[in-house]
Amino acid sequence: MTHFDNFVNPEFIFNEAPIGFISFEPSGNIVKGNGTFYSWFQKTEAELSSENFFKLLTKGSALYFQMVITPLLNLRSYSNEINLTFISNEENFDALFNGKAYKDEQGKIILINAYLLKIIDRKKYEAELLLAKRMAEESLNSAKKIIDDNNEQFLKIAMNQSHMIRRPLANMLGLLAILKDIKMPDEGENLIKLLELSAEELDTLIKEVVKQTRTPE
């Protein structure tokens, strides 16, 4: 005998499993449940055994069971992961219903065994994920707006600065045109040509900047 034996015997596993187990008749009369299922309602086995399974459900879930789950059990004898809402003294909760029906020789359901997985934590995590996603989207939109605003501001500055630079540049080009008509030493003419070439390159660059700022996205 090992020190694990108390935790792996069938009775302990049945009662302490992290999922609820319930066995009930088609009418809803509870035949047996495990300790986990009883704890959800804060009732003993004796108290809950006298209850009807369908009365533990909200009206909407009880109606859904009769209209959807029961036909499924009749048709294929099982039903997996269907969300049901249960009534509790503390707070109603949702659980995933996984059921298997057992039938007599005439094919009539005589017993339903069901495993129920409480999904309070999962819904909480889903809500947190949705909130995190929404916050991320809002942050992304805010960042995009800041970038767009900065780009727009940059374009305005670029346009204004390009016009401001082109005014003195136009004056320089005009003066250079006048100086070319004046007789100067060869060295002076070479300097004027070099200055004219630099001014034309700068004028070309400014025109390209203006062109880029006016190009639609």
Short mmCIF file of N, CA and C in Angstrom, two decimals, residues 40 42 45 51 61 94 116 159 198 203:
data_model
loop_
_atom_site.label_atom_id
_atom_site.label_comp_id
_atom_site.label_asym_id
_atom_site.label_seq_id
_atom_site.Cartn_x
_atom_site.Cartn_y
_atom_site.Cartn_z
N TRP A 40 -21.46 22.61 -5.44
CA TRP A 40 -21.83 23.80 -6.22
C TRP A 40 -23.12 24.43 -5.70
N GLN A 42 -24.15 23.87 -2.46
CA GLN A 42 -24.01 23.91 -1.00
C GLN A 42 -25.11 23.06 -0.33
N GLU A 45 -25.83 15.28 -0.20
CA GLU A 45 -26.36 14.32 -1.15
C GLU A 45 -27.83 14.03 -0.87
N GLU A 51 -34.15 16.54 -5.16
CA GLU A 51 -34.42 17.61 -6.13
C GLU A 51 -34.65 17.04 -7.52
N SER A 61 -32.52 27.55 -19.73
CA SER A 61 -31.71 26.34 -19.92
C SER A 61 -32.56 25.08 -19.85
N ASP A 94 -22.53 29.00 -15.08
CA ASP A 94 -22.62 28.23 -16.32
C ASP A 94 -21.73 27.00 -16.24
N LEU A 116 -20.28 17.63 -15.91
CA LEU A 116 -20.47 19.07 -16.02
C LEU A 116 -19.17 19.79 -15.67
N MET A 159 6.47 71.79 -46.38
CA MET A 159 5.97 72.71 -47.42
C MET A 159 6.37 74.15 -47.13
N SER A 198 25.74 74.32 -57.86
CA SER A 198 25.28 73.98 -56.51
C SER A 198 23.87 74.49 -56.28
N ASP A 203 18.05 73.51 -55.80
CA ASP A 203 16.70 73.79 -56.31
C ASP A 203 16.00 72.49 -56.70
#
